[in-house]
Amino acid sequence: MAATPADASSSSSEAVVGGEKSNKMITLISSDGESFEATEEAAKMSVTIKHMIEDGCADDGIPLPNVPAKILSMVIEYCNKHAADADDTNKHVADPADADEDDDNNNNNASAGEKEDLKSFDASLVAVDQATLFDIILAANFLSIKGLLDLACQKVADDIKDKSVEEVREIFKIENDFTKEEEEAVRKENAWAFNE
Amino acid sequence: MAKRLGEAAPWGEAPGSPVNSLDDGCLMHIFSFLSPIPDRYNTALVCHRWRFLACHPRLWLRVERPLRDVKEPGVYPDLEAAISAARPGDTILIAAGGTYLACNIQIKKPLCIIGGGELPDDTVLTCSRGSDNALEFLSTCKIANLTIKAELGCCLLHRSGKLTIQECLLQCEPNPLDYLSFPIVSTAIEYNPLPSSLKEQQGHGVTVVRTRIEGGAKAVRTNGTLALQRVRAIYARRSVFFWFEVGEKLEPL
């Protein structure tokens, strides 16, 4: 096996089988000063961080002034889980001639189960209170993690779906700032769509 | 009302509401996951800010000739592609300038199609000689600020639902040979035997507002049970603006 390109600053002692991905750990610093470590692969799920790494600004840790520790740990959990999933798929494709037949079979059976696993992980990640959910959305937006952003936004949309206007106001604690006339005007504006 | 005067959130959200913390882009992204009917229209009634974002053009589909080969999400090269991608209740914005072909395009879901120019004359849909009509409506729809030009056939064929034509320009063959050219043809049939006692029109019909109609044998041909009524016209210097309805004949009481 060819030696992976020397990454002198790599601090991890784990060897990566057959991959050119470095196992470099990236330090992410939350807005309240807590440090978190993530593999470069997981961190690169955030396009924002990916660009910073590529531009060489990541060596001393990346400060994220918009993301509090509680949210950052959830984001990193998401990235770890999904980066591993992407990696497994890549490994599967990259090593068809791998002598480890048992491993391959296991992978085949596991991938269906893994998808389920991933789905339930995603579901539990966003099953949080509103404020946390919105913080996740803001963090995913700032860090440009499309999968997490879509996941969290879909959850909020599901909360709005099929609810009446009053119910939506209740759920999100929004005050009605329409006057009677304004409300009529909005209804009229969109009335073309309703065959009533 | 006092909230408006104070320095609290410029929109009407209570300072404690967590939704306040989301920026416009994130909220619009959330709304993009909702189907327009009924959910996104419901959110438009929640408060001023939500109305502004739910009805924002950024959530509309656009029909534009692509400048480069880059495929932008939500942008389509022609009207048919946009219509098949749209969800019921979506709004499609057709970019001004140039002409777009519209031949026998069937619309089976509620859609709003808007021209992107300042005047209806800026956005033109052309129905070429071989086709019967430019757009065929089988569902409640609205079109606004468009020019629809039929070289030989009809501009709009209304089969069912409520069609609203607002500030458009419908052009037909100026000297039609056969009685084939009509700007609007309605084949809708109202089966409701009871006379409608409500002021609001129910069921099928066509409502025309401030629209210029040029050419054709006559403005509207109805093959069904609907009738032309409440016609008003304003003669401006260069053209005539019409307002009328095609609907269930209102029986005199």
PDB file of N, CA, C and O in Angstrom, chain B residues 165-217:
ATOM      1  N   ILE B 165     -57.921  36.752 -15.732  1.00  0.00           N
ATOM      2  CA  ILE B 165     -56.995  37.344 -16.702  1.00  0.00           C
ATOM      3  C   ILE B 165     -56.861  38.802 -16.340  1.00  0.00           C
ATOM      4  O   ILE B 165     -57.811  39.573 -16.462  1.00  0.00           O
ATOM      5  N   GLN B 166     -55.676  39.155 -15.902  1.00  0.00           N
ATOM      6  CA  GLN B 166     -55.523  40.502 -15.366  1.00  0.00           C
ATOM      7  C   GLN B 166     -54.484  41.272 -16.149  1.00  0.00           C
ATOM      8  O   GLN B 166     -53.353  40.832 -16.288  1.00  0.00           O
ATOM      9  N   GLU B 167     -54.858  42.431 -16.642  1.00  0.00           N
ATOM     10  CA  GLU B 167     -53.914  43.316 -17.311  1.00  0.00           C
ATOM     11  C   GLU B 167     -53.083  42.598 -18.355  1.00  0.00           C
ATOM     12  O   GLU B 167     -51.858  42.630 -18.328  1.00  0.00           O
ATOM     13  N   CYS B 168     -53.752  41.922 -19.262  1.00  0.00           N
ATOM     14  CA  CYS B 168     -53.044  41.232 -20.323  1.00  0.00           C
ATOM     15  C   CYS B 168     -53.387  41.840 -21.665  1.00  0.00           C
ATOM     16  O   CYS B 168     -54.187  42.765 -21.761  1.00  0.00           O
ATOM     17  N   LEU B 169     -52.763  41.291 -22.690  1.00  0.00           N
ATOM     18  CA  LEU B 169     -53.067  41.699 -24.045  1.00  0.00           C
ATOM     19  C   LEU B 169     -53.271  40.431 -24.847  1.00  0.00           C
ATOM     20  O   LEU B 169     -52.374  39.598 -24.934  1.00  0.00           O
ATOM     21  N   LEU B 170     -54.450  40.253 -25.371  1.00  0.00           N
ATOM     22  CA  LEU B 170     -54.737  39.057 -26.158  1.00  0.00           C
ATOM     23  C   LEU B 170     -54.863  39.468 -27.613  1.00  0.00           C
ATOM     24  O   LEU B 170     -55.690  40.321 -27.963  1.00  0.00           O
ATOM     25  N   GLN B 171     -54.031  38.856 -28.451  1.00  0.00           N
ATOM     26  CA  GLN B 171     -54.041  39.239 -29.865  1.00  0.00           C
ATOM     27  C   GLN B 171     -54.345  38.056 -30.748  1.00  0.00           C
ATOM     28  O   GLN B 171     -53.723  37.005 -30.641  1.00  0.00           O
ATOM     29  N   CYS B 172     -55.290  38.255 -31.624  1.00  0.00           N
ATOM     30  CA  CYS B 172     -55.630  37.205 -32.563  1.00  0.00           C
ATOM     31  C   CYS B 172     -55.444  37.714 -33.977  1.00  0.00           C
ATOM     32  O   CYS B 172     -55.184  38.889 -34.207  1.00  0.00           O
ATOM     33  N   GLU B 173     -55.638  36.830 -34.893  1.00  0.00           N
ATOM     34  CA  GLU B 173     -55.627  37.181 -36.302  1.00  0.00           C
ATOM     35  C   GLU B 173     -56.624  38.314 -36.558  1.00  0.00           C
ATOM     36  O   GLU B 173     -57.786  38.204 -36.213  1.00  0.00           O
ATOM     37  N   PRO B 174     -56.175  39.405 -37.139  1.00  0.00           N
ATOM     38  CA  PRO B 174     -57.066  40.564 -37.270  1.00  0.00           C
ATOM     39  C   PRO B 174     -58.237  40.346 -38.227  1.00  0.00           C
ATOM     40  O   PRO B 174     -59.318  40.846 -38.000  1.00  0.00           O
ATOM     41  N   ASN B 175     -58.023  39.591 -39.309  1.00  0.00           N
ATOM     42  CA  ASN B 175     -59.141  39.354 -40.222  1.00  0.00           C
ATOM     43  C   ASN B 175     -59.322  37.866 -40.391  1.00  0.00           C
ATOM     44  O   ASN B 175     -58.892  37.288 -41.382  1.00  0.00           O
ATOM     45  N   PRO B 176     -59.943  37.250 -39.433  1.00  0.00           N
ATOM     46  CA  PRO B 176     -60.019  35.796 -39.478  1.00  0.00           C
ATOM     47  C   PRO B 176     -60.909  35.322 -40.602  1.00  0.00           C
ATOM     48  O   PRO B 176     -61.960  35.886 -40.867  1.00  0.00           O
ATOM     49  N   LEU B 177     -60.456  34.266 -41.266  1.00  0.00           N
ATOM     50  CA  LEU B 177     -61.239  33.739 -42.370  1.00  0.00           C
ATOM     51  C   LEU B 177     -62.395  32.895 -41.846  1.00  0.00           C
ATOM     52  O   LEU B 177     -63.545  33.192 -42.046  1.00  0.00           O
ATOM     53  N   ASP B 178     -62.038  31.810 -41.143  1.00  0.00           N
ATOM     54  CA  ASP B 178     -63.108  31.011 -40.557  1.00  0.00           C
ATOM     55  C   ASP B 178     -63.368  31.559 -39.173  1.00  0.00           C
ATOM     56  O   ASP B 178     -62.537  32.237 -38.614  1.00  0.00           O
ATOM     57  N   TYR B 179     -64.471  31.169 -38.600  1.00  0.00           N
ATOM     58  CA  TYR B 179     -64.742  31.619 -37.243  1.00  0.00           C
ATOM     59  C   TYR B 179     -63.966  30.742 -36.280  1.00  0.00           C
ATOM     60  O   TYR B 179     -64.526  30.014 -35.480  1.00  0.00           O
ATOM     61  N   LEU B 180     -62.646  30.750 -36.463  1.00  0.00           N
ATOM     62  CA  LEU B 180     -61.793  29.899 -35.633  1.00  0.00           C
ATOM     63  C   LEU B 180     -60.979  30.702 -34.645  1.00  0.00           C
ATOM     64  O   LEU B 180     -60.462  30.165 -33.699  1.00  0.00           O
ATOM     65  N   SER B 181     -60.880  31.973 -34.908  1.00  0.00           N
ATOM     66  CA  SER B 181     -60.005  32.776 -34.067  1.00  0.00           C
ATOM     67  C   SER B 181     -60.806  33.514 -33.021  1.00  0.00           C
ATOM     68  O   SER B 181     -61.572  34.414 -33.348  1.00  0.00           O
ATOM     69  N   PHE B 182     -60.595  33.120 -31.786  1.00  0.00           N
ATOM     70  CA  PHE B 182     -61.194  33.856 -30.680  1.00  0.00           C
ATOM     71  C   PHE B 182     -60.125  34.054 -29.634  1.00  0.00           C
ATOM     72  O   PHE B 182     -59.407  33.130 -29.326  1.00  0.00           O
ATOM     73  N   PRO B 183     -60.037  35.211 -29.062  1.00  0.00           N
ATOM     74  CA  PRO B 183     -59.074  35.364 -27.982  1.00  0.00           C
ATOM     75  C   PRO B 183     -59.374  34.418 -26.824  1.00  0.00           C
ATOM     76  O   PRO B 183     -58.495  33.815 -26.252  1.00  0.00           O
ATOM     77  N   ILE B 184     -60.643  34.302 -26.473  1.00  0.00           N
ATOM     78  CA  ILE B 184     -61.004  33.430 -25.352  1.00  0.00           C
ATOM     79  C   ILE B 184     -62.121  32.489 -25.783  1.00  0.00           C
ATOM     80  O   ILE B 184     -63.125  32.936 -26.331  1.00  0.00           O
ATOM     81  N   VAL B 185     -61.911  31.213 -25.523  1.00  0.00           N
ATOM     82  CA  VAL B 185     -62.971  30.245 -25.761  1.00  0.00           C
ATOM     83  C   VAL B 185     -63.245  29.544 -24.444  1.00  0.00           C
ATOM     84  O   VAL B 185     -62.319  29.097 -23.774  1.00  0.00           O
ATOM     85  N   SER B 186     -64.505  29.462 -24.075  1.00  0.00           N
ATOM     86  CA  SER B 186     -64.824  28.764 -22.835  1.00  0.00           C
ATOM     87  C   SER B 186     -65.791  27.631 -23.127  1.00  0.00           C
ATOM     88  O   SER B 186     -66.862  27.844 -23.674  1.00  0.00           O
ATOM     89  N   THR B 187     -65.372  26.438 -22.769  1.00  0.00           N
ATOM     90  CA  THR B 187     -66.256  25.299 -22.981  1.00  0.00           C
ATOM     91  C   THR B 187     -66.810  24.794 -21.661  1.00  0.00           C
ATOM     92  O   THR B 187     -67.363  23.710 -21.586  1.00  0.00           O
ATOM     93  N   ALA B 188     -66.656  25.592 -20.611  1.00  0.00           N
ATOM     94  CA  ALA B 188     -67.049  25.112 -19.287  1.00  0.00           C
ATOM     95  C   ALA B 188     -68.560  24.998 -19.183  1.00  0.00           C
ATOM     96  O   ALA B 188     -69.290  25.799 -19.732  1.00  0.00           O
ATOM     97  N   ILE B 189     -68.968  23.990 -18.465  1.00  0.00           N
ATOM     98  CA  ILE B 189     -70.395  23.779 -18.274  1.00  0.00           C
ATOM     99  C   ILE B 189     -70.673  23.759 -16.785  1.00  0.00           C
ATOM    100  O   ILE B 189     -70.053  23.014 -16.029  1.00  0.00           O
ATOM    101  N   GLU B 190     -71.598  24.602 -16.391  1.00  0.00           N
ATOM    102  CA  GLU B 190     -71.957  24.672 -14.976  1.00  0.00           C
ATOM    103  C   GLU B 190     -73.136  23.758 -14.758  1.00  0.00           C
ATOM    104  O   GLU B 190     -74.215  23.993 -15.270  1.00  0.00           O
ATOM    105  N   TYR B 191     -72.944  22.698 -13.972  1.00  0.00           N
ATOM    106  CA  TYR B 191     -74.030  21.736 -13.788  1.00  0.00           C
ATOM    107  C   TYR B 191     -74.970  22.090 -12.667  1.00  0.00           C
ATOM    108  O   TYR B 191     -75.978  21.445 -12.474  1.00  0.00           O
ATOM    109  N   ASN B 192     -74.584  23.090 -11.883  1.00  0.00           N
ATOM    110  CA  ASN B 192     -75.400  23.440 -10.726  1.00  0.00           C
ATOM    111  C   ASN B 192     -76.737  24.026 -11.161  1.00  0.00           C
ATOM    112  O   ASN B 192     -76.779  25.108 -11.721  1.00  0.00           O
ATOM    113  N   PRO B 193     -77.819  23.342 -10.914  1.00  0.00           N
ATOM    114  CA  PRO B 193     -79.113  23.828 -11.400  1.00  0.00           C
ATOM    115  C   PRO B 193     -79.648  24.989 -10.583  1.00  0.00           C
ATOM    116  O   PRO B 193     -80.458  25.762 -11.054  1.00  0.00           O
ATOM    117  N   LEU B 194     -79.192  25.088  -9.315  1.00  0.00           N
ATOM    118  CA  LEU B 194     -79.738  26.135  -8.458  1.00  0.00           C
ATOM    119  C   LEU B 194     -79.100  27.468  -8.818  1.00  0.00           C
ATOM    120  O   LEU B 194     -77.904  27.549  -8.967  1.00  0.00           O
ATOM    121  N   PRO B 195     -79.918  28.490  -8.924  1.00  0.00           N
ATOM    122  CA  PRO B 195     -79.313  29.793  -9.216  1.00  0.00           C
ATOM    123  C   PRO B 195     -78.482  30.245  -8.027  1.00  0.00           C
ATOM    124  O   PRO B 195     -78.882  30.073  -6.892  1.00  0.00           O
ATOM    125  N   SER B 196     -77.365  30.799  -8.329  1.00  0.00           N
ATOM    126  CA  SER B 196     -76.466  31.194  -7.253  1.00  0.00           C
ATOM    127  C   SER B 196     -77.006  32.453  -6.594  1.00  0.00           C
ATOM    128  O   SER B 196     -77.170  33.476  -7.223  1.00  0.00           O
ATOM    129  N   SER B 197     -77.273  32.360  -5.295  1.00  0.00           N
ATOM    130  CA  SER B 197     -77.803  33.541  -4.626  1.00  0.00           C
ATOM    131  C   SER B 197     -76.708  34.366  -3.978  1.00  0.00           C
ATOM    132  O   SER B 197     -76.916  35.455  -3.506  1.00  0.00           O
ATOM    133  N   LEU B 198     -75.500  33.809  -3.965  1.00  0.00           N
ATOM    134  CA  LEU B 198     -74.392  34.538  -3.357  1.00  0.00           C
ATOM    135  C   LEU B 198     -73.805  35.507  -4.362  1.00  0.00           C
ATOM    136  O   LEU B 198     -73.811  35.268  -5.555  1.00  0.00           O
ATOM    137  N   LYS B 199     -73.288  36.595  -3.858  1.00  0.00           N
ATOM    138  CA  LYS B 199     -72.698  37.590  -4.754  1.00  0.00           C
ATOM    139  C   LYS B 199     -71.447  37.019  -5.397  1.00  0.00           C
ATOM    140  O   LYS B 199     -71.153  37.228  -6.549  1.00  0.00           O
ATOM    141  N   GLU B 200     -70.680  36.269  -4.611  1.00  0.00           N
ATOM    142  CA  GLU B 200     -69.408  35.738  -5.080  1.00  0.00           C
ATOM    143  C   GLU B 200     -69.663  34.681  -6.143  1.00  0.00           C
ATOM    144  O   GLU B 200     -70.528  33.848  -6.003  1.00  0.00           O
ATOM    145  N   GLN B 201     -68.924  34.719  -7.189  1.00  0.00           N
ATOM    146  CA  GLN B 201     -69.112  33.734  -8.242  1.00  0.00           C
ATOM    147  C   GLN B 201     -68.528  32.393  -7.802  1.00  0.00           C
ATOM    148  O   GLN B 201     -67.419  32.324  -7.305  1.00  0.00           O
ATOM    149  N   GLN B 202     -69.256  31.360  -7.990  1.00  0.00           N
ATOM    150  CA  GLN B 202     -68.742  30.052  -7.592  1.00  0.00           C
ATOM    151  C   GLN B 202     -68.566  29.184  -8.810  1.00  0.00           C
ATOM    152  O   GLN B 202     -69.246  29.351  -9.806  1.00  0.00           O
ATOM    153  N   GLY B 203     -67.639  28.251  -8.714  1.00  0.00           N
ATOM    154  CA  GLY B 203     -67.507  27.284  -9.801  1.00  0.00           C
ATOM    155  C   GLY B 203     -66.748  27.853 -10.977  1.00  0.00           C
ATOM    156  O   GLY B 203     -65.772  28.558 -10.816  1.00  0.00           O
ATOM    157  N   HIS B 204     -67.187  27.542 -12.154  1.00  0.00           N
ATOM    158  CA  HIS B 204     -66.418  27.887 -13.338  1.00  0.00           C
ATOM    159  C   HIS B 204     -66.671  29.313 -13.780  1.00  0.00           C
ATOM    160  O   HIS B 204     -67.739  29.862 -13.581  1.00  0.00           O
ATOM    161  N   GLY B 205     -65.709  29.863 -14.445  1.00  0.00           N
ATOM    162  CA  GLY B 205     -65.914  31.199 -14.975  1.00  0.00           C
ATOM    163  C   GLY B 205     -64.606  31.816 -15.401  1.00  0.00           C
ATOM    164  O   GLY B 205     -63.528  31.303 -15.114  1.00  0.00           O
ATOM    165  N   VAL B 206     -64.715  32.913 -16.083  1.00  0.00           N
ATOM    166  CA  VAL B 206     -63.537  33.665 -16.493  1.00  0.00           C
ATOM    167  C   VAL B 206     -63.748  35.102 -16.059  1.00  0.00           C
ATOM    168  O   VAL B 206     -64.805  35.684 -16.300  1.00  0.00           O
ATOM    169  N   THR B 207     -62.773  35.654 -15.410  1.00  0.00           N
ATOM    170  CA  THR B 207     -62.859  37.052 -15.002  1.00  0.00           C
ATOM    171  C   THR B 207     -61.764  37.810 -15.714  1.00  0.00           C
ATOM    172  O   THR B 207     -60.586  37.454 -15.618  1.00  0.00           O
ATOM    173  N   VAL B 208     -62.141  38.852 -16.423  1.00  0.00           N
ATOM    174  CA  VAL B 208     -61.163  39.607 -17.190  1.00  0.00           C
ATOM    175  C   VAL B 208     -61.083  41.010 -16.616  1.00  0.00           C
ATOM    176  O   VAL B 208     -62.096  41.675 -16.429  1.00  0.00           O
ATOM    177  N   VAL B 209     -59.885  41.435 -16.329  1.00  0.00           N
ATOM    178  CA  VAL B 209     -59.687  42.744 -15.714  1.00  0.00           C
ATOM    179  C   VAL B 209     -58.681  43.543 -16.538  1.00  0.00           C
ATOM    180  O   VAL B 209     -57.569  43.087 -16.787  1.00  0.00           O
ATOM    181  N   ARG B 210     -59.078  44.732 -16.947  1.00  0.00           N
ATOM    182  CA  ARG B 210     -58.178  45.681 -17.583  1.00  0.00           C
ATOM    183  C   ARG B 210     -57.300  45.029 -18.660  1.00  0.00           C
ATOM    184  O   ARG B 210     -56.089  45.172 -18.669  1.00  0.00           O
ATOM    185  N   THR B 211     -57.949  44.321 -19.582  1.00  0.00           N
ATOM    186  CA  THR B 211     -57.211  43.594 -20.597  1.00  0.00           C
ATOM    187  C   THR B 211     -57.556  44.121 -21.974  1.00  0.00           C
ATOM    188  O   THR B 211     -58.708  44.422 -22.251  1.00  0.00           O
ATOM    189  N   ARG B 212     -56.527  44.208 -22.818  1.00  0.00           N
ATOM    190  CA  ARG B 212     -56.786  44.632 -24.194  1.00  0.00           C
ATOM    191  C   ARG B 212     -57.001  43.397 -25.045  1.00  0.00           C
ATOM    192  O   ARG B 212     -56.297  42.407 -24.914  1.00  0.00           O
ATOM    193  N   ILE B 213     -57.966  43.487 -25.921  1.00  0.00           N
ATOM    194  CA  ILE B 213     -58.232  42.355 -26.795  1.00  0.00           C
ATOM    195  C   ILE B 213     -58.252  42.862 -28.221  1.00  0.00           C
ATOM    196  O   ILE B 213     -59.000  43.790 -28.544  1.00  0.00           O
ATOM    197  N   GLU B 214     -57.430  42.268 -29.054  1.00  0.00           N
ATOM    198  CA  GLU B 214     -57.328  42.750 -30.435  1.00  0.00           C
ATOM    199  C   GLU B 214     -57.488  41.611 -31.408  1.00  0.00           C
ATOM    200  O   GLU B 214     -56.948  40.529 -31.226  1.00  0.00           O
ATOM    201  N   GLY B 215     -58.225  41.825 -32.426  1.00  0.00           N
ATOM    202  CA  GLY B 215     -58.372  40.804 -33.466  1.00  0.00           C
ATOM    203  C   GLY B 215     -59.376  39.748 -33.065  1.00  0.00           C
ATOM    204  O   GLY B 215     -60.069  39.844 -32.058  1.00  0.00           O
ATOM    205  N   GLY B 216     -59.473  38.740 -33.867  1.00  0.00           N
ATOM    206  CA  GLY B 216     -60.403  37.654 -33.592  1.00  0.00           C
ATOM    207  C   GLY B 216     -61.803  37.999 -34.058  1.00  0.00           C
ATOM    208  O   GLY B 216     -62.147  39.152 -34.296  1.00  0.00           O
ATOM    209  N   ALA B 217     -62.629  36.962 -34.196  1.00  0.00           N
ATOM    210  CA  ALA B 217     -63.993  37.184 -34.671  1.00  0.00           C
ATOM    211  C   ALA B 217     -64.774  37.990 -33.636  1.00  0.00           C
ATOM    212  O   ALA B 217     -65.392  38.999 -33.929  1.00  0.00           O
TER     213      ALA B 217
END
